[in-house]
Amino acid sequence: MLQYIIRRILIAIPVLFGVTVLNFLIINLAPGNPVDMMVNPSATPAQLAATKHALGLDQPVWVQYWNWLVQLLHGNLGFSYSTREPVTQILMAHVGPTVLLMGVSLIVGYLIAIPLGIICARKQNSWIDYIVTGFSFFGISVPHFFLGLGVIYVFASKLLWFPTGSMNTLGGDGSFIDTFNHLVLPVLVLATGIGGNMVRYVRSSMLDVLGKDYLRTAKAKGLSQFLITNKHALRNSLIPIITVIGIDIPLLIGGAIVTEQVFQWPGLGLLTIQSITSRDYSTLMAINLLAACTVLFANLLTDILYAVADPRIRYD
Amino acid sequence: MSELLKVDKIKTEFQTDKGPVTSVDEVSFDLKEGETICLVGESGCGKSVTSLSIMHLLDRNGSVTEGSILFEDKDLAKATEAQMRKIRGNDISMIFQEPMTSLNPVLTIGDQLTEGIRLHMKYSKSEAKKYAIEMLKKVGIPRAEGIIDEYPHKLSGGMRQRVMIAMALSCKPKLLIADEPTTALDVTIQAQILELMKKLREESNTAIILITHDLGVVAEMADKVAVMYAGQVVEETDVYTLFDNPKHPYTLGLMESIPHITNPDDMRLTSIPGSVPSARNMPKGCRFYDRCPHAMERCLAEKPELKSIEDKQAHSIRCFLYENEEKDYEKKHAEKEVSS
């Protein structure tokens, strides 16, 4: 197992290299450059050229990439072209809010979806199954910006129950309750989508398992229905559930771009949009790198969890 | 010996989109402590459904709608799910046909084995484990202390069936239902499993309902035999009478279709022509009418009942051919009751 993990981590290095090359090329293909976005419109062409030269932006793309890569290997992510702060510092400031928002959304979504999925499978084709399946379709189909604007209109603008956006009240104390109030609406939007998706996987995977012979064996032993469902059946339907969780984990970093925009949540999503509009190459590269690492980590974690959930899966 | 189980004219129906379908109809037999009855018949004749009916293990849409299943004088046909849970795995336990799929692949052998022991015998975790190892040794599993922590995929089919038997017998049930326990195993393993069941039966005096379509297994294991056809018992008697003196035309057909080592090389096996009527479309009269070489006109319209005849042992047949013998038996029986 340990050998397997080490092998997977070694494979991740060339993958990450490829990802950064592609990202760097694509970013540089986009029209415009950081200098156009950051300097005063009245600057002369000579001043622009001087700034570009100072930042190294007049060099060929591959030289720029090489410089970036060398700095990265020294642990330096560069500084932001627009705010002039070190990228590491900016990233640190934005990771927390996003992980908080997405973490809470994932947990809330799963806590609701997994039991509901089990109930739906146990009571297939009953009214509760139809209602839950209907809601899950709604959750998957409705775009986040639309649902986001909808809940802002109803709960923030009309009912005044929750704030319309941001993470803390401006000039407030930043207390837990304040953050919680700001969390409710974006979590509602995100958990609807995450939960809606999860319900369908749990339901179908449980349905697959519920007809199996070994559940009849369990029942023939005199076990209660609760134990049969939640011990014998659920453990066997974990593989698809783990797969979905593995796909969801990268959302912790990059999953809420639209929702963060709608709610002005000061996380990585908002940072991404700002960095794109200001052509802030160094910040974008750092966000991409972080996202790529998260995806690779989630994939590895998924494969390890497979082996934990199903003893027939072994990596030797 | 007293009656342990008395199944009386049970009818099992499945609710489907197209209305109820009767799978088992008027099945009766009884069983004493330590006795083994074999239910025989071809696929789809209702053997398994009968056994699942006793255990209340039918699908959600299947249930016993008529008749009674008296187990130690309690009617299981009317038992609630909570009552059944106390009986299942404790007083009555079951072994299934497919050892490869009957064990949960993600739980260890020990986990699955101790579950029932802890539930019914109220053993502590360590006691249960010790007892489980003992059970595994009893069913002939080598290295039981190691196997107990293994997952089922490490074991062969025969070993898994041994584990199933250990699991079924761990709470010392009074009745063991074995639904084709050897069908999925290869022949040498079949013989071992049957030997094991015989040995354990002698040790613990457990009554067994053995479901099979293999008359070789019947000869090996049974005290009594009930031959089933299209959801009904057509003949019931002890195993010697069945092989020496089978009466019902269906049983006769079955006997003739067995290859025998003394048969001449060029002899063709006979088969019963035609096929079983579908459960949706059962004939009103005798269900074997279409395929019976002795079919009479009245067999078409009138339903034969399962009745006893005078023979070496208790012997009942569902066929009009033996009507006279059945009447004789009734008369004698009535006289006996009057005189006593």
mmCIF file with all atom_site columns, C-alpha atoms in Angstrom, chain A residues 22-178:
data_model
loop_
_atom_site.group_PDB
_atom_site.id
_atom_site.type_symbol
_atom_site.label_atom_id
_atom_site.label_alt_id
_atom_site.label_comp_id
_atom_site.label_asym_id
_atom_site.label_entity_id
_atom_site.label_seq_id
_atom_site.pdbx_PDB_ins_code
_atom_site.Cartn_x
_atom_site.Cartn_y
_atom_site.Cartn_z
_atom_site.occupancy
_atom_site.B_iso_or_equiv
_atom_site.pdbx_formal_charge
_atom_site.auth_seq_id
_atom_site.auth_comp_id
_atom_site.auth_asym_id
_atom_site.auth_atom_id
_atom_site.pdbx_PDB_model_num
ATOM 1   C CA . LEU A 1 22  ? -0.856  24.039 -20.619 1.00 0.00 ? 22  LEU A CA 1
ATOM 2   C CA . ASN A 1 23  ? -2.129  26.650 -18.194 1.00 0.00 ? 23  ASN A CA 1
ATOM 3   C CA . PHE A 1 24  ? 0.713   29.007 -18.913 1.00 0.00 ? 24  PHE A CA 1
ATOM 4   C CA . LEU A 1 25  ? 0.197   28.723 -22.664 1.00 0.00 ? 25  LEU A CA 1
ATOM 5   C CA . ILE A 1 26  ? -3.560  29.215 -22.474 1.00 0.00 ? 26  ILE A CA 1
ATOM 6   C CA . ILE A 1 27  ? -3.284  32.229 -20.192 1.00 0.00 ? 27  ILE A CA 1
ATOM 7   C CA . ASN A 1 28  ? -0.772  33.799 -22.538 1.00 0.00 ? 28  ASN A CA 1
ATOM 8   C CA . LEU A 1 29  ? -3.008  33.137 -25.530 1.00 0.00 ? 29  LEU A CA 1
ATOM 9   C CA . ALA A 1 30  ? -5.722  35.326 -23.997 1.00 0.00 ? 30  ALA A CA 1
ATOM 10  C CA . PRO A 1 31  ? -5.764  38.839 -25.460 1.00 0.00 ? 31  PRO A CA 1
ATOM 11  C CA . GLY A 1 32  ? -4.348  41.669 -23.368 1.00 0.00 ? 32  GLY A CA 1
ATOM 12  C CA . ASN A 1 33  ? -1.665  41.532 -20.715 1.00 0.00 ? 33  ASN A CA 1
ATOM 13  C CA . PRO A 1 34  ? -1.229  42.636 -17.105 1.00 0.00 ? 34  PRO A CA 1
ATOM 14  C CA . VAL A 1 35  ? 0.453   45.885 -18.005 1.00 0.00 ? 35  VAL A CA 1
ATOM 15  C CA . ASP A 1 36  ? -2.534  47.094 -20.051 1.00 0.00 ? 36  ASP A CA 1
ATOM 16  C CA . MET A 1 37  ? -4.728  46.489 -17.053 1.00 0.00 ? 37  MET A CA 1
ATOM 17  C CA . MET A 1 38  ? -2.582  47.983 -14.330 1.00 0.00 ? 38  MET A CA 1
ATOM 18  C CA . VAL A 1 39  ? -1.150  51.212 -15.626 1.00 0.00 ? 39  VAL A CA 1
ATOM 19  C CA . ASN A 1 40  ? -2.681  54.589 -15.982 1.00 0.00 ? 40  ASN A CA 1
ATOM 20  C CA . PRO A 1 41  ? -4.486  54.986 -19.373 1.00 0.00 ? 41  PRO A CA 1
ATOM 21  C CA . SER A 1 42  ? -2.482  58.142 -20.045 1.00 0.00 ? 42  SER A CA 1
ATOM 22  C CA . ALA A 1 43  ? 0.874   56.325 -19.936 1.00 0.00 ? 43  ALA A CA 1
ATOM 23  C CA . THR A 1 44  ? 3.004   56.651 -23.048 1.00 0.00 ? 44  THR A CA 1
ATOM 24  C CA . PRO A 1 45  ? 3.959   53.623 -25.186 1.00 0.00 ? 45  PRO A CA 1
ATOM 25  C CA . ALA A 1 46  ? 7.517   54.056 -23.993 1.00 0.00 ? 46  ALA A CA 1
ATOM 26  C CA . GLN A 1 47  ? 6.435   53.820 -20.371 1.00 0.00 ? 47  GLN A CA 1
ATOM 27  C CA . LEU A 1 48  ? 4.371   50.713 -21.157 1.00 0.00 ? 48  LEU A CA 1
ATOM 28  C CA . ALA A 1 49  ? 7.320   49.097 -22.868 1.00 0.00 ? 49  ALA A CA 1
ATOM 29  C CA . ALA A 1 50  ? 9.542   49.947 -19.925 1.00 0.00 ? 50  ALA A CA 1
ATOM 30  C CA . THR A 1 51  ? 7.099   48.378 -17.467 1.00 0.00 ? 51  THR A CA 1
ATOM 31  C CA . LYS A 1 52  ? 6.786   45.268 -19.623 1.00 0.00 ? 52  LYS A CA 1
ATOM 32  C CA . HIS A 1 53  ? 10.552  44.982 -19.775 1.00 0.00 ? 53  HIS A CA 1
ATOM 33  C CA . ALA A 1 54  ? 10.818  45.423 -16.019 1.00 0.00 ? 54  ALA A CA 1
ATOM 34  C CA . LEU A 1 55  ? 8.310   42.597 -15.468 1.00 0.00 ? 55  LEU A CA 1
ATOM 35  C CA . GLY A 1 56  ? 9.912   40.358 -18.077 1.00 0.00 ? 56  GLY A CA 1
ATOM 36  C CA . LEU A 1 57  ? 6.731   40.305 -20.136 1.00 0.00 ? 57  LEU A CA 1
ATOM 37  C CA . ASP A 1 58  ? 8.582   41.225 -23.351 1.00 0.00 ? 58  ASP A CA 1
ATOM 38  C CA . GLN A 1 59  ? 10.413  37.927 -23.384 1.00 0.00 ? 59  GLN A CA 1
ATOM 39  C CA . PRO A 1 60  ? 9.212   34.881 -25.361 1.00 0.00 ? 60  PRO A CA 1
ATOM 40  C CA . VAL A 1 61  ? 6.560   32.755 -23.620 1.00 0.00 ? 61  VAL A CA 1
ATOM 41  C CA . TRP A 1 62  ? 8.865   29.811 -23.009 1.00 0.00 ? 62  TRP A CA 1
ATOM 42  C CA . VAL A 1 63  ? 11.444  32.029 -21.317 1.00 0.00 ? 63  VAL A CA 1
ATOM 43  C CA . GLN A 1 64  ? 8.700   33.488 -19.141 1.00 0.00 ? 64  GLN A CA 1
ATOM 44  C CA . TYR A 1 65  ? 7.546   29.951 -18.267 1.00 0.00 ? 65  TYR A CA 1
ATOM 45  C CA . TRP A 1 66  ? 11.097  28.885 -17.467 1.00 0.00 ? 66  TRP A CA 1
ATOM 46  C CA . ASN A 1 67  ? 11.546  31.849 -15.141 1.00 0.00 ? 67  ASN A CA 1
ATOM 47  C CA . TRP A 1 68  ? 8.257   31.068 -13.432 1.00 0.00 ? 68  TRP A CA 1
ATOM 48  C CA . LEU A 1 69  ? 9.153   27.405 -13.051 1.00 0.00 ? 69  LEU A CA 1
ATOM 49  C CA . VAL A 1 70  ? 12.594  28.161 -11.577 1.00 0.00 ? 70  VAL A CA 1
ATOM 50  C CA . GLN A 1 71  ? 11.002  30.502 -9.056  1.00 0.00 ? 71  GLN A CA 1
ATOM 51  C CA . LEU A 1 72  ? 8.349   27.909 -8.230  1.00 0.00 ? 72  LEU A CA 1
ATOM 52  C CA . LEU A 1 73  ? 11.012  25.301 -7.499  1.00 0.00 ? 73  LEU A CA 1
ATOM 53  C CA . HIS A 1 74  ? 12.531  27.819 -5.106  1.00 0.00 ? 74  HIS A CA 1
ATOM 54  C CA . GLY A 1 75  ? 9.168   28.001 -3.397  1.00 0.00 ? 75  GLY A CA 1
ATOM 55  C CA . ASN A 1 76  ? 8.361   31.409 -4.778  1.00 0.00 ? 76  ASN A CA 1
ATOM 56  C CA . LEU A 1 77  ? 4.989   31.930 -6.434  1.00 0.00 ? 77  LEU A CA 1
ATOM 57  C CA . GLY A 1 78  ? 5.826   35.498 -7.418  1.00 0.00 ? 78  GLY A CA 1
ATOM 58  C CA . PHE A 1 79  ? 3.840   38.592 -6.670  1.00 0.00 ? 79  PHE A CA 1
ATOM 59  C CA . SER A 1 80  ? 0.513   39.778 -7.977  1.00 0.00 ? 80  SER A CA 1
ATOM 60  C CA . TYR A 1 81  ? 0.710   42.077 -11.007 1.00 0.00 ? 81  TYR A CA 1
ATOM 61  C CA . SER A 1 82  ? -2.317  44.021 -9.858  1.00 0.00 ? 82  SER A CA 1
ATOM 62  C CA . THR A 1 83  ? -1.939  44.376 -6.089  1.00 0.00 ? 83  THR A CA 1
ATOM 63  C CA . ARG A 1 84  ? 1.834   43.855 -5.848  1.00 0.00 ? 84  ARG A CA 1
ATOM 64  C CA . GLU A 1 85  ? 1.378   41.562 -2.861  1.00 0.00 ? 85  GLU A CA 1
ATOM 65  C CA . PRO A 1 86  ? 3.124   38.192 -2.750  1.00 0.00 ? 86  PRO A CA 1
ATOM 66  C CA . VAL A 1 87  ? 0.861   35.567 -4.339  1.00 0.00 ? 87  VAL A CA 1
ATOM 67  C CA . THR A 1 88  ? 1.320   33.180 -1.411  1.00 0.00 ? 88  THR A CA 1
ATOM 68  C CA . GLN A 1 89  ? -0.105  35.776 0.913   1.00 0.00 ? 89  GLN A CA 1
ATOM 69  C CA . ILE A 1 90  ? -3.131  36.472 -1.336  1.00 0.00 ? 90  ILE A CA 1
ATOM 70  C CA . LEU A 1 91  ? -3.794  32.775 -1.727  1.00 0.00 ? 91  LEU A CA 1
ATOM 71  C CA . MET A 1 92  ? -3.634  32.182 2.000   1.00 0.00 ? 92  MET A CA 1
ATOM 72  C CA . ALA A 1 93  ? -6.165  34.921 2.600   1.00 0.00 ? 93  ALA A CA 1
ATOM 73  C CA . HIS A 1 94  ? -8.644  33.422 0.125   1.00 0.00 ? 94  HIS A CA 1
ATOM 74  C CA . VAL A 1 95  ? -8.265  29.692 0.725   1.00 0.00 ? 95  VAL A CA 1
ATOM 75  C CA . GLY A 1 96  ? -9.808  29.830 4.196   1.00 0.00 ? 96  GLY A CA 1
ATOM 76  C CA . PRO A 1 97  ? -13.179 31.325 3.222   1.00 0.00 ? 97  PRO A CA 1
ATOM 77  C CA . THR A 1 98  ? -13.564 28.957 0.268   1.00 0.00 ? 98  THR A CA 1
ATOM 78  C CA . VAL A 1 99  ? -12.675 25.858 2.252   1.00 0.00 ? 99  VAL A CA 1
ATOM 79  C CA . LEU A 1 100 ? -15.091 27.006 4.960   1.00 0.00 ? 100 LEU A CA 1
ATOM 80  C CA . LEU A 1 101 ? -17.907 27.636 2.481   1.00 0.00 ? 101 LEU A CA 1
ATOM 81  C CA . MET A 1 102 ? -17.391 24.465 0.446   1.00 0.00 ? 102 MET A CA 1
ATOM 82  C CA . GLY A 1 103 ? -16.592 22.284 3.434   1.00 0.00 ? 103 GLY A CA 1
ATOM 83  C CA . VAL A 1 104 ? -19.816 23.254 5.172   1.00 0.00 ? 104 VAL A CA 1
ATOM 84  C CA . SER A 1 105 ? -21.766 22.868 1.919   1.00 0.00 ? 105 SER A CA 1
ATOM 85  C CA . LEU A 1 106 ? -20.354 19.406 1.241   1.00 0.00 ? 106 LEU A CA 1
ATOM 86  C CA . ILE A 1 107 ? -21.017 18.226 4.789   1.00 0.00 ? 107 ILE A CA 1
ATOM 87  C CA . VAL A 1 108 ? -24.547 19.616 4.849   1.00 0.00 ? 108 VAL A CA 1
ATOM 88  C CA . GLY A 1 109 ? -25.256 18.227 1.381   1.00 0.00 ? 109 GLY A CA 1
ATOM 89  C CA . TYR A 1 110 ? -23.991 14.749 2.292   1.00 0.00 ? 110 TYR A CA 1
ATOM 90  C CA . LEU A 1 111 ? -25.657 14.622 5.689   1.00 0.00 ? 111 LEU A CA 1
ATOM 91  C CA . ILE A 1 112 ? -28.992 15.252 4.032   1.00 0.00 ? 112 ILE A CA 1
ATOM 92  C CA . ALA A 1 113 ? -28.439 13.295 0.834   1.00 0.00 ? 113 ALA A CA 1
ATOM 93  C CA . ILE A 1 114 ? -27.006 10.001 2.103   1.00 0.00 ? 114 ILE A CA 1
ATOM 94  C CA . PRO A 1 115 ? -29.859 9.139  4.515   1.00 0.00 ? 115 PRO A CA 1
ATOM 95  C CA . LEU A 1 116 ? -32.424 10.319 1.972   1.00 0.00 ? 116 LEU A CA 1
ATOM 96  C CA . GLY A 1 117 ? -30.830 8.171  -0.731  1.00 0.00 ? 117 GLY A CA 1
ATOM 97  C CA . ILE A 1 118 ? -30.991 5.127  1.553   1.00 0.00 ? 118 ILE A CA 1
ATOM 98  C CA . ILE A 1 119 ? -34.636 5.793  2.395   1.00 0.00 ? 119 ILE A CA 1
ATOM 99  C CA . CYS A 1 120 ? -35.490 6.222  -1.297  1.00 0.00 ? 120 CYS A CA 1
ATOM 100 C CA . ALA A 1 121 ? -33.902 2.893  -2.154  1.00 0.00 ? 121 ALA A CA 1
ATOM 101 C CA . ARG A 1 122 ? -35.617 1.114  0.741   1.00 0.00 ? 122 ARG A CA 1
ATOM 102 C CA . LYS A 1 123 ? -38.973 2.567  -0.267  1.00 0.00 ? 123 LYS A CA 1
ATOM 103 C CA . GLN A 1 124 ? -38.554 2.538  -4.006  1.00 0.00 ? 124 GLN A CA 1
ATOM 104 C CA . ASN A 1 125 ? -41.490 3.990  -5.966  1.00 0.00 ? 125 ASN A CA 1
ATOM 105 C CA . SER A 1 126 ? -43.196 5.339  -2.847  1.00 0.00 ? 126 SER A CA 1
ATOM 106 C CA . TRP A 1 127 ? -44.303 8.969  -2.524  1.00 0.00 ? 127 TRP A CA 1
ATOM 107 C CA . ILE A 1 128 ? -41.204 9.840  -0.503  1.00 0.00 ? 128 ILE A CA 1
ATOM 108 C CA . ASP A 1 129 ? -39.026 8.392  -3.253  1.00 0.00 ? 129 ASP A CA 1
ATOM 109 C CA . TYR A 1 130 ? -40.814 10.458 -5.896  1.00 0.00 ? 130 TYR A CA 1
ATOM 110 C CA . ILE A 1 131 ? -40.557 13.675 -3.871  1.00 0.00 ? 131 ILE A CA 1
ATOM 111 C CA . VAL A 1 132 ? -36.864 13.247 -3.069  1.00 0.00 ? 132 VAL A CA 1
ATOM 112 C CA . THR A 1 133 ? -35.981 12.214 -6.614  1.00 0.00 ? 133 THR A CA 1
ATOM 113 C CA . GLY A 1 134 ? -37.911 15.238 -7.893  1.00 0.00 ? 134 GLY A CA 1
ATOM 114 C CA . PHE A 1 135 ? -36.014 17.580 -5.589  1.00 0.00 ? 135 PHE A CA 1
ATOM 115 C CA . SER A 1 136 ? -32.703 16.063 -6.558  1.00 0.00 ? 136 SER A CA 1
ATOM 116 C CA . PHE A 1 137 ? -33.454 16.684 -10.227 1.00 0.00 ? 137 PHE A CA 1
ATOM 117 C CA . PHE A 1 138 ? -34.236 20.283 -9.302  1.00 0.00 ? 138 PHE A CA 1
ATOM 118 C CA . GLY A 1 139 ? -30.962 20.560 -7.375  1.00 0.00 ? 139 GLY A CA 1
ATOM 119 C CA . ILE A 1 140 ? -28.917 19.240 -10.269 1.00 0.00 ? 140 ILE A CA 1
ATOM 120 C CA . SER A 1 141 ? -30.700 21.199 -12.984 1.00 0.00 ? 141 SER A CA 1
ATOM 121 C CA . VAL A 1 142 ? -31.038 24.696 -11.542 1.00 0.00 ? 142 VAL A CA 1
ATOM 122 C CA . PRO A 1 143 ? -27.964 26.850 -12.274 1.00 0.00 ? 143 PRO A CA 1
ATOM 123 C CA . HIS A 1 144 ? -26.263 28.222 -9.153  1.00 0.00 ? 144 HIS A CA 1
ATOM 124 C CA . PHE A 1 145 ? -26.448 31.866 -10.228 1.00 0.00 ? 145 PHE A CA 1
ATOM 125 C CA . PHE A 1 146 ? -30.188 31.567 -10.737 1.00 0.00 ? 146 PHE A CA 1
ATOM 126 C CA . LEU A 1 147 ? -30.871 29.779 -7.468  1.00 0.00 ? 147 LEU A CA 1
ATOM 127 C CA . GLY A 1 148 ? -28.469 32.206 -5.746  1.00 0.00 ? 148 GLY A CA 1
ATOM 128 C CA . LEU A 1 149 ? -30.310 35.270 -7.019  1.00 0.00 ? 149 LEU A CA 1
ATOM 129 C CA . GLY A 1 150 ? -33.601 33.578 -6.122  1.00 0.00 ? 150 GLY A CA 1
ATOM 130 C CA . VAL A 1 151 ? -32.674 32.950 -2.483  1.00 0.00 ? 151 VAL A CA 1
ATOM 131 C CA . ILE A 1 152 ? -31.169 36.448 -2.183  1.00 0.00 ? 152 ILE A CA 1
ATOM 132 C CA . TYR A 1 153 ? -34.418 37.905 -3.456  1.00 0.00 ? 153 TYR A CA 1
ATOM 133 C CA . VAL A 1 154 ? -36.612 35.859 -1.119  1.00 0.00 ? 154 VAL A CA 1
ATOM 134 C CA . PHE A 1 155 ? -34.567 35.493 2.077   1.00 0.00 ? 155 PHE A CA 1
ATOM 135 C CA . ALA A 1 156 ? -32.367 38.572 2.000   1.00 0.00 ? 156 ALA A CA 1
ATOM 136 C CA . SER A 1 157 ? -34.226 41.193 0.075   1.00 0.00 ? 157 SER A CA 1
ATOM 137 C CA . LYS A 1 158 ? -37.861 40.448 0.986   1.00 0.00 ? 158 LYS A CA 1
ATOM 138 C CA . LEU A 1 159 ? -37.785 38.541 4.284   1.00 0.00 ? 159 LEU A CA 1
ATOM 139 C CA . LEU A 1 160 ? -34.568 40.215 5.526   1.00 0.00 ? 160 LEU A CA 1
ATOM 140 C CA . TRP A 1 161 ? -33.580 37.029 7.339   1.00 0.00 ? 161 TRP A CA 1
ATOM 141 C CA . PHE A 1 162 ? -30.025 36.854 6.068   1.00 0.00 ? 162 PHE A CA 1
ATOM 142 C CA . PRO A 1 163 ? -27.484 39.274 4.584   1.00 0.00 ? 163 PRO A CA 1
ATOM 143 C CA . THR A 1 164 ? -27.241 39.441 0.782   1.00 0.00 ? 164 THR A CA 1
ATOM 144 C CA . GLY A 1 165 ? -23.565 38.669 0.572   1.00 0.00 ? 165 GLY A CA 1
ATOM 145 C CA . SER A 1 166 ? -19.995 38.857 1.837   1.00 0.00 ? 166 SER A CA 1
ATOM 146 C CA . MET A 1 167 ? -18.584 36.827 4.720   1.00 0.00 ? 167 MET A CA 1
ATOM 147 C CA . ASN A 1 168 ? -18.822 39.246 7.618   1.00 0.00 ? 168 ASN A CA 1
ATOM 148 C CA . THR A 1 169 ? -20.720 42.422 8.309   1.00 0.00 ? 169 THR A CA 1
ATOM 149 C CA . LEU A 1 170 ? -18.597 45.417 7.342   1.00 0.00 ? 170 LEU A CA 1
ATOM 150 C CA . GLY A 1 171 ? -17.121 46.901 10.516  1.00 0.00 ? 171 GLY A CA 1
ATOM 151 C CA . GLY A 1 172 ? -18.691 44.036 12.504  1.00 0.00 ? 172 GLY A CA 1
ATOM 152 C CA . ASP A 1 173 ? -16.924 41.923 15.069  1.00 0.00 ? 173 ASP A CA 1
ATOM 153 C CA . GLY A 1 174 ? -16.479 38.937 12.723  1.00 0.00 ? 174 GLY A CA 1
ATOM 154 C CA . SER A 1 175 ? -17.998 36.647 15.332  1.00 0.00 ? 175 SER A CA 1
ATOM 155 C CA . PHE A 1 176 ? -19.047 33.065 14.685  1.00 0.00 ? 176 PHE A CA 1
ATOM 156 C CA . ILE A 1 177 ? -22.744 33.979 14.597  1.00 0.00 ? 177 ILE A CA 1
ATOM 157 C CA . ASP A 1 178 ? -22.083 36.737 12.101  1.00 0.00 ? 178 ASP A CA 1
#
